[in-house]
Short mmCIF file of C-alpha atoms in Angstrom, two decimals:
data_model
loop_
_atom_site.label_atom_id
_atom_site.label_comp_id
_atom_site.label_asym_id
_atom_site.label_seq_id
_atom_site.Cartn_x
_atom_site.Cartn_y
_atom_site.Cartn_z
CA MET A 1 -12.47 -7.45 16.65
CA ALA A 2 -10.00 -9.58 18.56
CA ARG A 3 -6.35 -8.50 18.51
CA ILE A 4 -3.34 -10.58 19.49
CA SER A 5 -0.16 -9.16 21.01
CA SER A 6 2.64 -10.58 18.90
CA LEU A 7 5.86 -8.72 19.53
CA SER A 8 6.23 -10.31 22.94
CA SER A 9 6.67 -13.56 21.01
CA LEU A 10 9.22 -11.86 18.78
CA GLY A 11 11.62 -11.31 21.65
CA ALA A 12 11.53 -14.93 22.72
CA PHE A 13 12.58 -16.24 19.35
CA ILE A 14 14.86 -13.55 17.99
CA ALA A 15 16.88 -12.82 21.14
CA PRO A 16 19.34 -15.73 20.59
CA LEU A 17 20.29 -14.16 17.28
CA ALA A 18 21.70 -11.10 18.97
CA PHE A 19 23.83 -13.17 21.29
CA CYS A 20 25.41 -14.96 18.35
CA GLY A 21 26.39 -11.66 16.76
CA LEU A 22 23.40 -10.74 14.60
CA PHE A 23 22.98 -6.97 14.63
CA THR A 24 23.29 -3.89 12.49
CA PRO A 25 27.02 -3.50 11.84
CA GLY A 26 29.18 -0.42 11.65
CA LEU A 27 27.18 1.89 13.96
CA ALA A 28 28.33 3.99 16.89
CA ASN A 29 27.00 6.52 19.43
CA SER A 30 24.51 4.96 21.87
CA ALA A 31 20.97 6.26 21.97
CA GLU A 32 19.91 9.21 24.11
CA ILE A 33 16.41 10.34 25.03
CA GLU A 34 15.51 13.97 24.44
CA LEU A 35 12.52 14.92 26.60
CA ALA A 36 11.10 17.58 24.31
CA GLU A 37 7.60 17.21 22.96
CA VAL A 38 6.97 16.69 19.25
CA PRO A 39 3.40 18.01 19.12
CA GLU A 40 2.54 17.05 15.54
CA MET A 41 3.27 13.38 16.37
CA HIS A 42 1.95 13.64 19.96
CA CYS A 43 5.33 12.47 21.33
CA PHE A 44 6.66 13.15 24.84
CA GLY A 45 10.24 12.86 23.58
CA THR A 46 12.61 11.33 21.04
CA LEU A 47 15.06 8.45 21.31
CA ARG A 48 18.03 9.28 19.08
CA GLY A 49 21.16 7.35 18.13
CA THR A 50 22.29 3.76 17.88
CA LEU A 51 20.46 1.18 19.99
CA GLU A 52 22.78 -0.49 22.48
CA ASN A 53 22.47 -2.61 25.60
CA GLY A 54 20.65 -0.68 28.34
CA ASP A 55 18.69 1.72 26.13
CA ALA A 56 15.38 -0.01 26.87
CA ASP A 57 16.07 0.45 30.60
CA LYS A 58 16.51 4.19 30.01
CA VAL A 59 13.09 4.33 28.41
CA ARG A 60 11.58 2.23 31.22
CA THR A 61 12.85 4.68 33.83
CA ILE A 62 11.20 7.58 32.04
CA LEU A 63 7.91 5.75 31.49
CA GLU A 64 7.73 4.78 35.17
CA THR A 65 8.72 8.16 36.65
CA GLN A 66 7.20 10.79 34.35
CA SER A 67 3.45 10.94 35.03
CA THR A 68 2.84 13.68 32.46
CA ILE A 69 3.65 11.48 29.48
CA TYR A 70 0.72 9.08 29.88
CA GLY A 71 -1.08 8.52 26.57
CA LYS A 72 1.71 10.07 24.48
CA ARG A 73 4.08 8.40 22.03
CA LEU A 74 7.83 7.89 21.90
CA CYS A 75 9.39 9.30 18.72
CA LEU A 76 12.28 7.29 17.26
CA ASP A 77 15.23 8.55 15.22
CA SER A 78 17.81 5.79 14.92
CA PRO A 79 19.78 3.98 12.20
CA GLY A 80 19.48 0.72 14.15
CA GLY A 81 21.97 -1.07 16.37
CA SER A 82 21.58 -4.07 18.65
CA LEU A 83 18.80 -6.33 17.47
CA LEU A 84 18.33 -7.63 21.01
CA GLU A 85 17.89 -4.11 22.35
CA GLY A 86 15.41 -3.30 19.60
CA VAL A 87 13.39 -6.33 20.68
CA ASN A 88 13.70 -5.38 24.36
CA LEU A 89 12.41 -1.92 23.56
CA ALA A 90 9.50 -3.34 21.56
CA ARG A 91 8.54 -5.60 24.48
CA LEU A 92 8.73 -2.65 26.88
CA LEU A 93 6.47 -0.51 24.70
CA ILE A 94 3.94 -3.36 24.56
CA GLU A 95 4.08 -3.77 28.32
CA LYS A 96 3.55 -0.05 28.92
CA THR A 97 1.06 0.39 26.03
CA THR A 98 3.14 3.23 24.64
CA GLY A 99 2.82 4.30 21.02
CA THR A 100 5.67 4.99 18.62
CA ALA A 101 6.19 7.62 15.92
CA ILE A 102 8.73 8.72 13.33
CA ALA A 103 8.73 12.47 12.87
CA LYS A 104 9.48 14.64 9.86
CA ARG A 105 13.02 14.07 8.50
CA ALA A 106 13.66 11.36 11.13
CA ARG A 107 14.62 7.83 10.24
CA CYS A 108 14.09 4.51 11.98
CA GLU A 109 15.82 1.55 10.37
CA SER A 110 16.89 -2.02 11.07
CA ALA A 111 16.68 -2.79 14.83
CA CYS A 112 14.88 0.52 15.36
CA ALA A 113 12.14 -0.62 12.97
CA LEU A 114 11.52 -3.69 15.16
CA ALA A 115 11.23 -1.42 18.20
CA PHE A 116 8.84 0.84 16.28
CA MET A 117 6.53 -2.11 15.62
CA GLY A 118 6.02 -2.46 19.38
CA GLY A 119 4.01 0.76 19.56
CA ARG A 120 0.72 0.19 21.41
CA ARG A 121 -2.19 2.06 22.93
CA ASN A 122 -5.39 1.35 24.82
CA ASP A 123 -8.41 3.54 24.16
CA GLU A 124 -10.30 1.89 27.01
CA ASP A 125 -12.91 0.47 24.69
CA ASP A 126 -13.84 -3.09 23.72
CA ARG A 127 -10.79 -3.38 21.46
CA GLY A 128 -8.34 -3.34 24.36
CA ASP A 129 -4.64 -2.92 23.52
CA HIS A 130 -3.88 -2.40 19.85
CA SER A 131 -1.10 -1.08 17.66
CA ASP A 132 -0.20 2.63 17.68
CA ARG A 133 2.52 3.27 15.06
CA LYS A 134 2.66 6.62 13.30
CA LEU A 135 4.94 7.55 10.38
CA HIS A 136 5.29 11.13 9.14
CA PRO A 137 5.01 11.22 5.33
CA LEU A 138 8.50 12.79 5.25
CA GLY A 139 9.98 10.31 7.73
CA GLN A 140 11.79 7.07 6.84
CA LEU A 141 10.99 3.60 8.13
CA GLY A 142 13.21 0.80 6.83
CA PHE A 143 13.46 -2.95 7.38
CA HIS A 144 15.99 -5.56 6.34
CA THR A 145 17.21 -8.97 7.40
CA THR A 146 19.78 -9.36 10.13
CA ALA A 147 23.51 -9.26 9.43
CA LEU A 148 25.42 -12.42 10.31
CA THR A 149 28.46 -11.20 12.25
CA VAL A 150 31.09 -13.63 13.51
CA PRO A 151 33.61 -12.45 16.17
CA GLN A 152 36.92 -11.30 14.68
CA GLY A 153 39.27 -14.21 14.13
CA GLN A 154 36.68 -16.89 14.94
CA TYR A 155 35.99 -18.10 11.42
CA ASP A 156 36.13 -21.82 12.11
CA GLY A 157 33.38 -23.96 10.67
CA ASN A 158 31.68 -24.71 14.00
CA THR A 159 31.32 -21.02 14.96
CA VAL A 160 29.91 -20.00 11.59
CA THR A 161 27.60 -23.02 11.41
CA LYS A 162 26.26 -22.35 14.92
CA ALA A 163 25.53 -18.71 14.09
CA TYR A 164 23.88 -19.65 10.81
CA ASN A 165 21.74 -22.35 12.39
CA LEU A 166 20.57 -20.02 15.15
CA ALA A 167 19.64 -17.39 12.57
CA THR A 168 17.75 -19.87 10.41
CA LYS A 169 15.87 -21.32 13.38
CA GLY A 170 15.02 -17.88 14.69
CA HIS A 171 13.68 -16.68 11.35
CA SER A 172 11.61 -19.85 10.99
CA GLU A 173 10.08 -19.43 14.45
CA ILE A 174 9.17 -15.81 13.75
CA LEU A 175 7.44 -16.62 10.47
CA GLN A 176 5.40 -19.38 12.11
CA LEU A 177 4.37 -17.57 15.25
CA MET A 178 3.85 -13.91 14.36
CA PRO A 179 0.09 -13.19 14.18
CA ALA A 180 -0.74 -11.33 10.99
CA GLN A 181 -2.75 -8.52 12.52
CA GLU A 182 0.02 -7.17 14.71
CA PHE A 183 3.16 -7.86 12.69
CA PRO A 184 1.91 -8.83 9.24
CA ARG A 185 3.34 -11.98 7.77
CA SER A 186 3.89 -10.28 4.43
CA LEU A 187 6.12 -7.67 6.09
CA LEU A 188 8.19 -10.35 7.81
CA ILE A 189 8.66 -12.19 4.54
CA GLU A 190 9.68 -8.99 2.72
CA MET A 191 11.98 -8.00 5.58
CA LEU A 192 13.79 -11.33 5.68
CA ALA A 193 14.18 -11.26 1.88
CA THR A 194 15.89 -7.84 1.99
CA PRO A 195 19.68 -8.18 2.34
CA SER A 196 21.29 -6.52 5.35
CA HIS A 197 23.08 -3.99 3.10
CA GLN A 198 19.77 -2.88 1.54
CA MET A 199 16.59 -1.38 2.99
CA LEU A 200 12.89 -2.07 2.52
CA TYR A 201 11.20 1.30 3.00
CA VAL A 202 7.55 1.89 3.84
CA ASP A 203 7.10 4.50 1.12
CA THR A 204 3.62 3.99 -0.36
CA VAL A 205 0.08 4.15 0.96
CA GLY A 206 -0.45 0.46 0.22
CA LYS A 207 2.62 -0.70 2.16
CA ALA A 208 1.66 1.38 5.18
CA ALA A 209 -1.96 0.24 5.10
CA ARG A 210 -1.08 -3.42 4.68
CA TRP A 211 1.61 -3.39 7.35
CA ASN A 212 -0.51 -1.70 10.00
CA ILE A 213 1.40 1.59 10.00
CA ASP A 214 -0.50 4.88 10.03
CA VAL A 215 0.86 7.76 7.94
CA TYR A 216 0.19 11.12 9.59
CA PRO A 217 -0.18 14.09 9.34
CA THR A 218 -1.31 14.16 5.71
CA ILE A 219 -3.54 16.13 3.40
CA SER A 220 -7.18 15.13 3.33
CA HIS A 221 -10.18 15.18 1.05
CA GLU A 222 -12.88 17.77 1.60
CA GLU A 223 -15.70 15.27 1.29
CA LEU A 224 -16.38 11.58 1.03
CA SER A 225 -16.88 10.52 -2.58
CA LYS A 226 -17.45 7.09 -4.09
CA LEU A 227 -13.83 7.03 -5.19
CA SER A 228 -12.36 7.97 -1.80
CA MET A 229 -14.67 5.45 -0.13
CA LEU A 230 -13.53 2.70 -2.49
CA GLN A 231 -9.86 3.52 -1.91
CA ALA A 232 -10.42 3.46 1.88
CA CYS A 233 -12.09 0.07 1.60
CA LEU A 234 -9.34 -1.33 -0.64
CA ASN A 235 -6.67 -0.14 1.82
CA GLY A 236 -8.75 -1.45 4.71
CA HIS A 237 -8.87 -4.84 3.00
CA LEU A 238 -5.06 -4.81 2.85
CA ARG A 239 -4.84 -4.19 6.59
CA PHE A 240 -7.58 -6.55 7.71
CA PHE A 241 -6.51 -9.55 5.66
CA ASP A 242 -2.86 -8.85 4.71
CA GLU A 243 -3.55 -9.78 1.11
CA LEU A 244 -4.07 -8.10 -2.24
CA ILE A 245 -7.54 -8.03 -3.66
CA ASN A 246 -8.26 -10.24 -6.64
CA PRO A 247 -6.73 -8.37 -9.61
CA GLN A 248 -9.78 -9.29 -11.68
CA ALA A 249 -12.17 -7.66 -9.19
CA THR A 250 -14.61 -5.08 -10.46
CA PHE A 251 -16.91 -2.76 -8.51
CA SER A 252 -19.19 -1.64 -11.31
CA PHE A 253 -22.08 -3.63 -9.82
CA VAL A 254 -21.68 -2.34 -6.25
CA LYS A 255 -24.28 -0.02 -4.73
CA PHE A 256 -22.83 3.03 -2.95
CA GLU A 257 -24.66 5.17 -0.39
CA ILE A 258 -23.26 8.33 1.23
CA GLN A 259 -24.97 10.32 4.00
CA GLU A 260 -24.02 13.64 5.57
CA SER A 261 -24.34 14.75 9.21
CA LEU A 262 -24.56 18.54 9.60
CA GLU A 263 -23.51 20.86 12.42
CA SER A 264 -25.74 23.68 13.62
CA ASP A 265 -24.13 26.09 11.16
CA GLY A 266 -24.95 23.77 8.27
CA GLU A 267 -21.36 22.58 7.74
CA VAL A 268 -20.83 18.87 7.21
CA PHE A 269 -19.43 17.32 10.39
CA GLU A 270 -19.36 13.67 9.33
CA TYR A 271 -19.84 11.54 6.23
CA THR A 272 -21.02 7.94 6.40
CA GLY A 273 -20.65 5.73 3.34
CA GLN A 274 -21.58 2.15 2.57
CA MET A 275 -20.75 -0.32 -0.19
CA ASP A 276 -23.20 -3.21 -0.19
CA SER A 277 -20.75 -5.81 -1.55
CA GLY A 278 -17.53 -6.32 -3.51
CA PHE A 279 -15.16 -8.01 -1.05
CA ARG A 280 -14.13 -11.41 0.25
CA GLU A 281 -15.73 -14.68 -0.82
CA VAL A 282 -17.93 -14.36 -3.92
CA ASN A 283 -17.71 -10.58 -3.45
CA ALA A 284 -20.52 -10.78 -0.90
CA THR A 285 -19.00 -8.69 1.90
CA GLY A 286 -19.69 -4.98 2.01
CA CYS A 287 -17.70 -2.11 3.50
CA GLU A 288 -18.59 0.94 5.59
CA VAL A 289 -16.59 4.16 5.94
CA PHE A 290 -17.11 7.14 8.22
CA PHE A 291 -15.20 10.39 7.94
CA ARG A 292 -15.16 13.17 10.54
CA ARG A 293 -13.75 16.17 8.76
CA HIS A 294 -12.45 18.52 11.46
CA MET A 295 -12.30 18.44 15.26
CA PRO A 296 -9.86 21.24 16.16
CA ASP A 297 -10.22 20.91 19.95
CA TRP A 298 -8.86 17.37 20.21
CA GLU A 299 -5.47 17.26 21.98
CA ASP A 300 -3.90 14.59 19.76
CA PRO A 301 -3.51 16.02 16.23
CA LEU A 302 -4.20 12.55 14.85
CA LEU A 303 -7.73 12.70 16.24
CA ARG A 304 -8.60 16.06 14.68
CA GLN A 305 -9.75 14.09 11.68
CA ALA A 306 -10.99 10.54 11.88
CA VAL A 307 -11.66 7.82 9.33
CA GLY A 308 -13.16 4.49 10.26
CA VAL A 309 -13.37 1.46 7.97
CA SER A 310 -15.31 -1.71 8.72
CA MET A 311 -15.61 -4.88 6.68
CA GLY A 312 -17.52 -7.81 8.11
CA ASP A 313 -16.34 -8.21 11.72
CA ALA A 314 -13.19 -6.18 11.12
CA TYR A 315 -12.91 -2.50 12.06
CA GLU A 316 -10.02 -0.03 12.11
CA ASP A 317 -9.43 3.68 12.65
CA PHE A 318 -7.23 5.36 10.05
CA PRO A 319 -5.81 8.79 9.34
CA PRO A 320 -6.97 10.29 6.01
CA PHE A 321 -4.02 8.81 4.08
CA VAL A 322 -6.27 5.80 3.57
CA PHE A 323 -8.32 7.77 0.98
CA HIS A 324 -5.49 7.56 -1.56
CA HIS A 325 -4.55 4.91 -4.11
CA ALA A 326 -2.29 2.17 -2.72
CA GLU A 327 0.59 3.08 -5.04
CA THR A 328 0.61 6.76 -4.00
CA PRO A 329 4.03 7.78 -2.55
CA ILE A 330 3.47 8.92 1.03
CA ARG A 331 5.84 11.87 0.51
CA SER A 332 3.28 13.42 -1.83
CA LEU A 333 0.75 13.60 1.00
CA ALA A 334 2.70 15.91 3.32
CA ARG A 335 0.94 19.04 4.58
CA THR A 336 2.23 22.57 4.23
CA ASN A 337 1.93 22.97 8.01
CA ASP A 338 1.77 19.76 10.04
CA MET A 339 -0.51 21.17 12.74
CA ASP A 340 -3.12 22.54 10.34
CA VAL A 341 -5.75 20.34 8.73
CA GLU A 342 -5.26 20.74 4.98
CA PHE A 343 -7.88 19.84 2.41
CA ARG A 344 -7.06 19.26 -1.22
CA PRO A 345 -9.61 18.51 -3.92
CA ASN A 346 -10.31 14.88 -4.66
CA ARG A 347 -8.40 13.99 -7.78
CA VAL A 348 -9.13 11.64 -10.63
CA GLU A 349 -7.39 8.29 -10.29
CA GLN A 350 -5.70 6.85 -13.34
CA VAL A 351 -3.97 3.59 -14.14
CA SER A 352 -2.23 2.74 -17.38
CA LEU A 353 -0.31 -0.05 -19.02
CA THR A 354 1.66 -0.23 -22.28
CA PHE A 355 1.99 -3.22 -24.61
CA ASP A 356 3.92 -3.90 -27.78
CA GLY A 357 1.95 -5.37 -30.65
CA ARG A 358 0.96 -5.00 -34.31
CA CYS A 359 -1.47 -2.50 -35.77
CA PHE A 360 -3.51 -3.26 -38.90
CA VAL A 361 -5.73 -1.09 -41.06
CA ILE A 362 -8.06 -3.11 -43.26
CA LYS A 363 -10.26 -1.73 -46.02
CA LEU A 364 -13.54 -3.62 -46.12
CA SER A 365 -15.40 -4.15 -49.39
CA ASP A 366 -18.17 -6.65 -50.15
CA GLY A 367 -17.36 -8.50 -46.93
CA ARG A 368 -13.73 -8.97 -48.04
CA GLY A 369 -10.73 -7.33 -46.49
CA ALA A 370 -7.69 -5.73 -48.06
CA LEU A 371 -4.72 -4.91 -45.87
CA ALA A 372 -3.81 -1.21 -46.01
CA ASP A 373 -1.29 -0.95 -43.16
CA ASP A 374 0.59 -3.50 -41.08
CA GLU A 375 3.25 -2.23 -38.63
CA ASP A 376 4.61 -2.85 -35.18
CA CYS A 377 3.13 -0.37 -32.70
CA LYS A 378 2.63 0.33 -29.04
CA MET A 379 -0.69 0.40 -27.25
CA GLU A 380 -1.24 2.28 -23.98
CA ARG A 381 -4.45 1.55 -22.14
CA LYS A 382 -5.47 4.35 -19.78
CA LEU A 383 -8.36 4.22 -17.36
CA SER A 384 -9.38 7.20 -15.28
CA VAL A 385 -12.29 7.43 -12.88
CA ASP A 386 -13.86 10.56 -11.44
CA MET A 387 -15.17 11.02 -7.91
CA ASP A 388 -18.40 9.20 -8.78
CA LEU A 389 -16.47 6.28 -10.30
CA GLU A 390 -17.52 7.24 -13.81
CA PRO A 391 -14.78 5.75 -16.00
CA THR A 392 -13.07 7.09 -19.08
CA ARG A 393 -11.17 4.41 -20.95
CA LEU A 394 -8.67 5.23 -23.67
CA GLU A 395 -6.59 2.98 -25.88
CA VAL A 396 -3.87 4.99 -27.54
CA PHE A 397 -1.95 3.24 -30.35
CA ALA A 398 1.34 4.82 -31.40
CA TRP A 399 2.58 4.07 -34.93
CA PRO A 400 6.29 4.22 -35.86
CA SER A 401 5.63 7.44 -37.81
CA GLY A 402 4.43 9.15 -34.63
CA ALA A 403 0.78 9.07 -35.69
CA LYS A 404 -1.76 7.90 -33.09
CA THR A 405 -5.04 6.06 -33.24
CA VAL A 406 -7.25 6.71 -30.20
CA ILE A 407 -10.18 4.58 -29.03
CA LYS A 408 -12.38 6.22 -26.37
CA ASN A 409 -14.76 4.21 -24.20
CA ASN A 410 -14.98 1.63 -26.97
CA ARG A 411 -17.41 3.97 -28.73
CA GLU A 412 -15.21 6.40 -30.66
CA ILE A 413 -12.15 6.02 -32.90
CA ASN A 414 -10.24 9.24 -33.59
CA GLY A 415 -13.37 11.20 -32.69
CA HIS A 416 -15.71 9.24 -34.98
CA GLN A 417 -18.34 6.72 -33.97
CA ILE A 418 -17.43 3.06 -34.00
CA VAL A 419 -19.85 0.97 -36.06
CA ARG A 420 -20.64 -2.71 -35.86
CA TYR A 421 -19.16 -5.31 -38.16
CA ASP A 422 -18.86 -9.08 -38.42
CA ALA A 423 -16.12 -9.31 -35.82
CA GLN A 424 -15.59 -13.05 -35.91
CA ALA A 425 -15.33 -13.22 -39.69
CA VAL A 426 -12.74 -10.45 -39.83
CA GLN A 427 -10.74 -11.85 -36.93
CA ASP A 428 -10.73 -15.29 -38.54
CA TRP A 429 -9.49 -13.71 -41.79
CA ILE A 430 -6.65 -11.97 -39.96
CA ALA A 431 -5.73 -15.14 -38.08
CA GLN A 432 -5.64 -17.19 -41.27
CA LYS A 433 -3.53 -14.60 -43.06
CA PHE A 434 -0.99 -13.85 -40.34
CA PHE A 435 -1.18 -16.86 -38.02
CA PRO A 436 -1.95 -19.86 -40.27
CA GLY A 437 -2.90 -22.96 -38.35
CA LYS A 438 -3.44 -20.99 -35.13
CA GLN A 439 -7.13 -20.18 -35.09
CA ASP A 440 -6.98 -19.60 -31.32
CA MET A 441 -5.10 -16.37 -32.12
CA THR A 442 -8.45 -14.66 -32.72
CA SER A 443 -8.75 -14.11 -28.96
CA TYR A 444 -5.69 -11.82 -29.13
CA ILE A 445 -7.05 -9.54 -31.86
CA ASP A 446 -9.23 -6.49 -31.20
CA CYS A 447 -10.79 -4.48 -34.04
CA TRP A 448 -12.79 -1.26 -34.35
CA ARG A 449 -14.54 0.08 -37.46
CA ASN A 450 -14.46 3.81 -38.23
CA SER A 451 -17.91 5.10 -39.25
CA LYS A 452 -16.36 7.89 -41.36
CA SER A 453 -13.77 5.97 -43.40
CA GLY A 454 -15.34 2.54 -43.19
CA ASN A 455 -11.90 1.13 -42.44
CA LEU A 456 -11.24 -1.45 -39.77
CA PHE A 457 -8.44 -0.77 -37.31
CA CYS A 458 -7.08 -3.83 -35.49
CA PHE A 459 -4.48 -4.51 -32.85
CA SER A 460 -2.87 -7.86 -32.10
CA ASN A 461 -0.83 -8.23 -28.92
CA ASP A 462 1.62 -11.03 -28.19
CA PRO A 463 -0.29 -13.82 -26.39
CA SER A 464 2.80 -14.62 -24.32
CA ILE A 465 2.01 -11.61 -22.11
CA LEU A 466 -0.77 -13.59 -20.53
CA VAL A 467 1.78 -16.12 -19.27
CA ASP A 468 3.53 -13.37 -17.29
CA THR A 469 1.46 -13.27 -14.08
CA SER A 470 2.69 -9.85 -12.94
CA LEU A 471 1.96 -8.31 -16.33
CA ARG A 472 -1.43 -9.99 -16.47
CA ASP A 473 -2.28 -8.57 -13.04
CA GLU A 474 -1.21 -5.11 -14.19
CA TRP A 475 -3.50 -5.50 -17.18
CA TYR A 476 -6.43 -6.36 -14.93
CA LYS A 477 -5.73 -3.23 -12.88
CA THR A 478 -6.87 -1.20 -15.85
CA GLN A 479 -10.26 -2.91 -15.54
CA LEU A 480 -10.59 -2.49 -11.76
CA TYR A 481 -13.47 -0.06 -11.80
#
């Protein structure tokens, strides 16, 4: 898969901003380089402190004189500083194909985050140079827009206008020219929309996957299941295409295959999984995942477990964090001991969403309905899937009294079988009674008949929720599997 080096372009367009006073304000103490290895992140040393003019030259000297650091990363621990120096450092790391990392309890923010995005490596294969950016699950990586700083006392209109125009032009150039694979467009947009006094943190699996940042070292699954394969493919889709999957997507029709490769002692060495479809245009593109469970003799801890995801012509290596749901906080994936591979059982994934609405209980007799109850209530839809993607769907309706009505898999109501009824006739009756003149309201009414009592339980939710795109997308999440 072709890769494009993009941060070299970043320096060309963002450098003027630093000269006009755009940098992280209020910081002191220039950066120093501590040449002490950080083995869990495979770093030769750590750059600490505020980035200032000349810091990139310090790193260059080390990279060009220390032969023992070849192939290792530079750890970063900095609150930011000079934007220009952050860009210079990023360009240097690209030039020297040196990876970056943020270790446990370290932070890299503002200008440091731009430097971090310059991390590169070359595995001497057909992929050539590509990104190498590693974030410890207990580290902090934060982005925000630049701060517009005008020299003290120079508040005349021309000075402020010049600084503002340079900033606007620079931001525009970056957005147009940054290739998505190396510095994702969505990250740039989010970064520029985050005020300089706030911070956009990479704190979930989905953000890291989408923005081409590997979270490591993390816990891992013991085996490759259908669920972990699907999560890896969904996160791979985020990285390959820098876009969310269609919220209405479903994978119930997809064929999964998983194969095992055994070592001489009978232990599984590698899993290979394949989904035959489900992605891209008309859901015709499949996805493949391989998972090497444990290779203790590899020097780089990152390589002691390996996950590969391919989709069409796209391929990427990932650490095992990719097996987890996109909304999983990365802090929850930290290991007990960073240097030891740690397996935890695959867990059931669950999504839920709550709506306000009205609950009805209707007694049916001779095809006619008599209203027994009619109250405002709350409905929570919960969907959980096990490792084989077998779903359990619950609708839990909470009445004002505290009582609950539970629908399970659309087959049971409060533990009793749901029986068929003339759905359209009953829904039309409800619509006529409660929404006169609005027959289209029937599409917002769901009813279930209890085989024991014979009663019909119905729920009507406010149709305006479907106008709210974000809420509608959340609703579709509960139908993902």
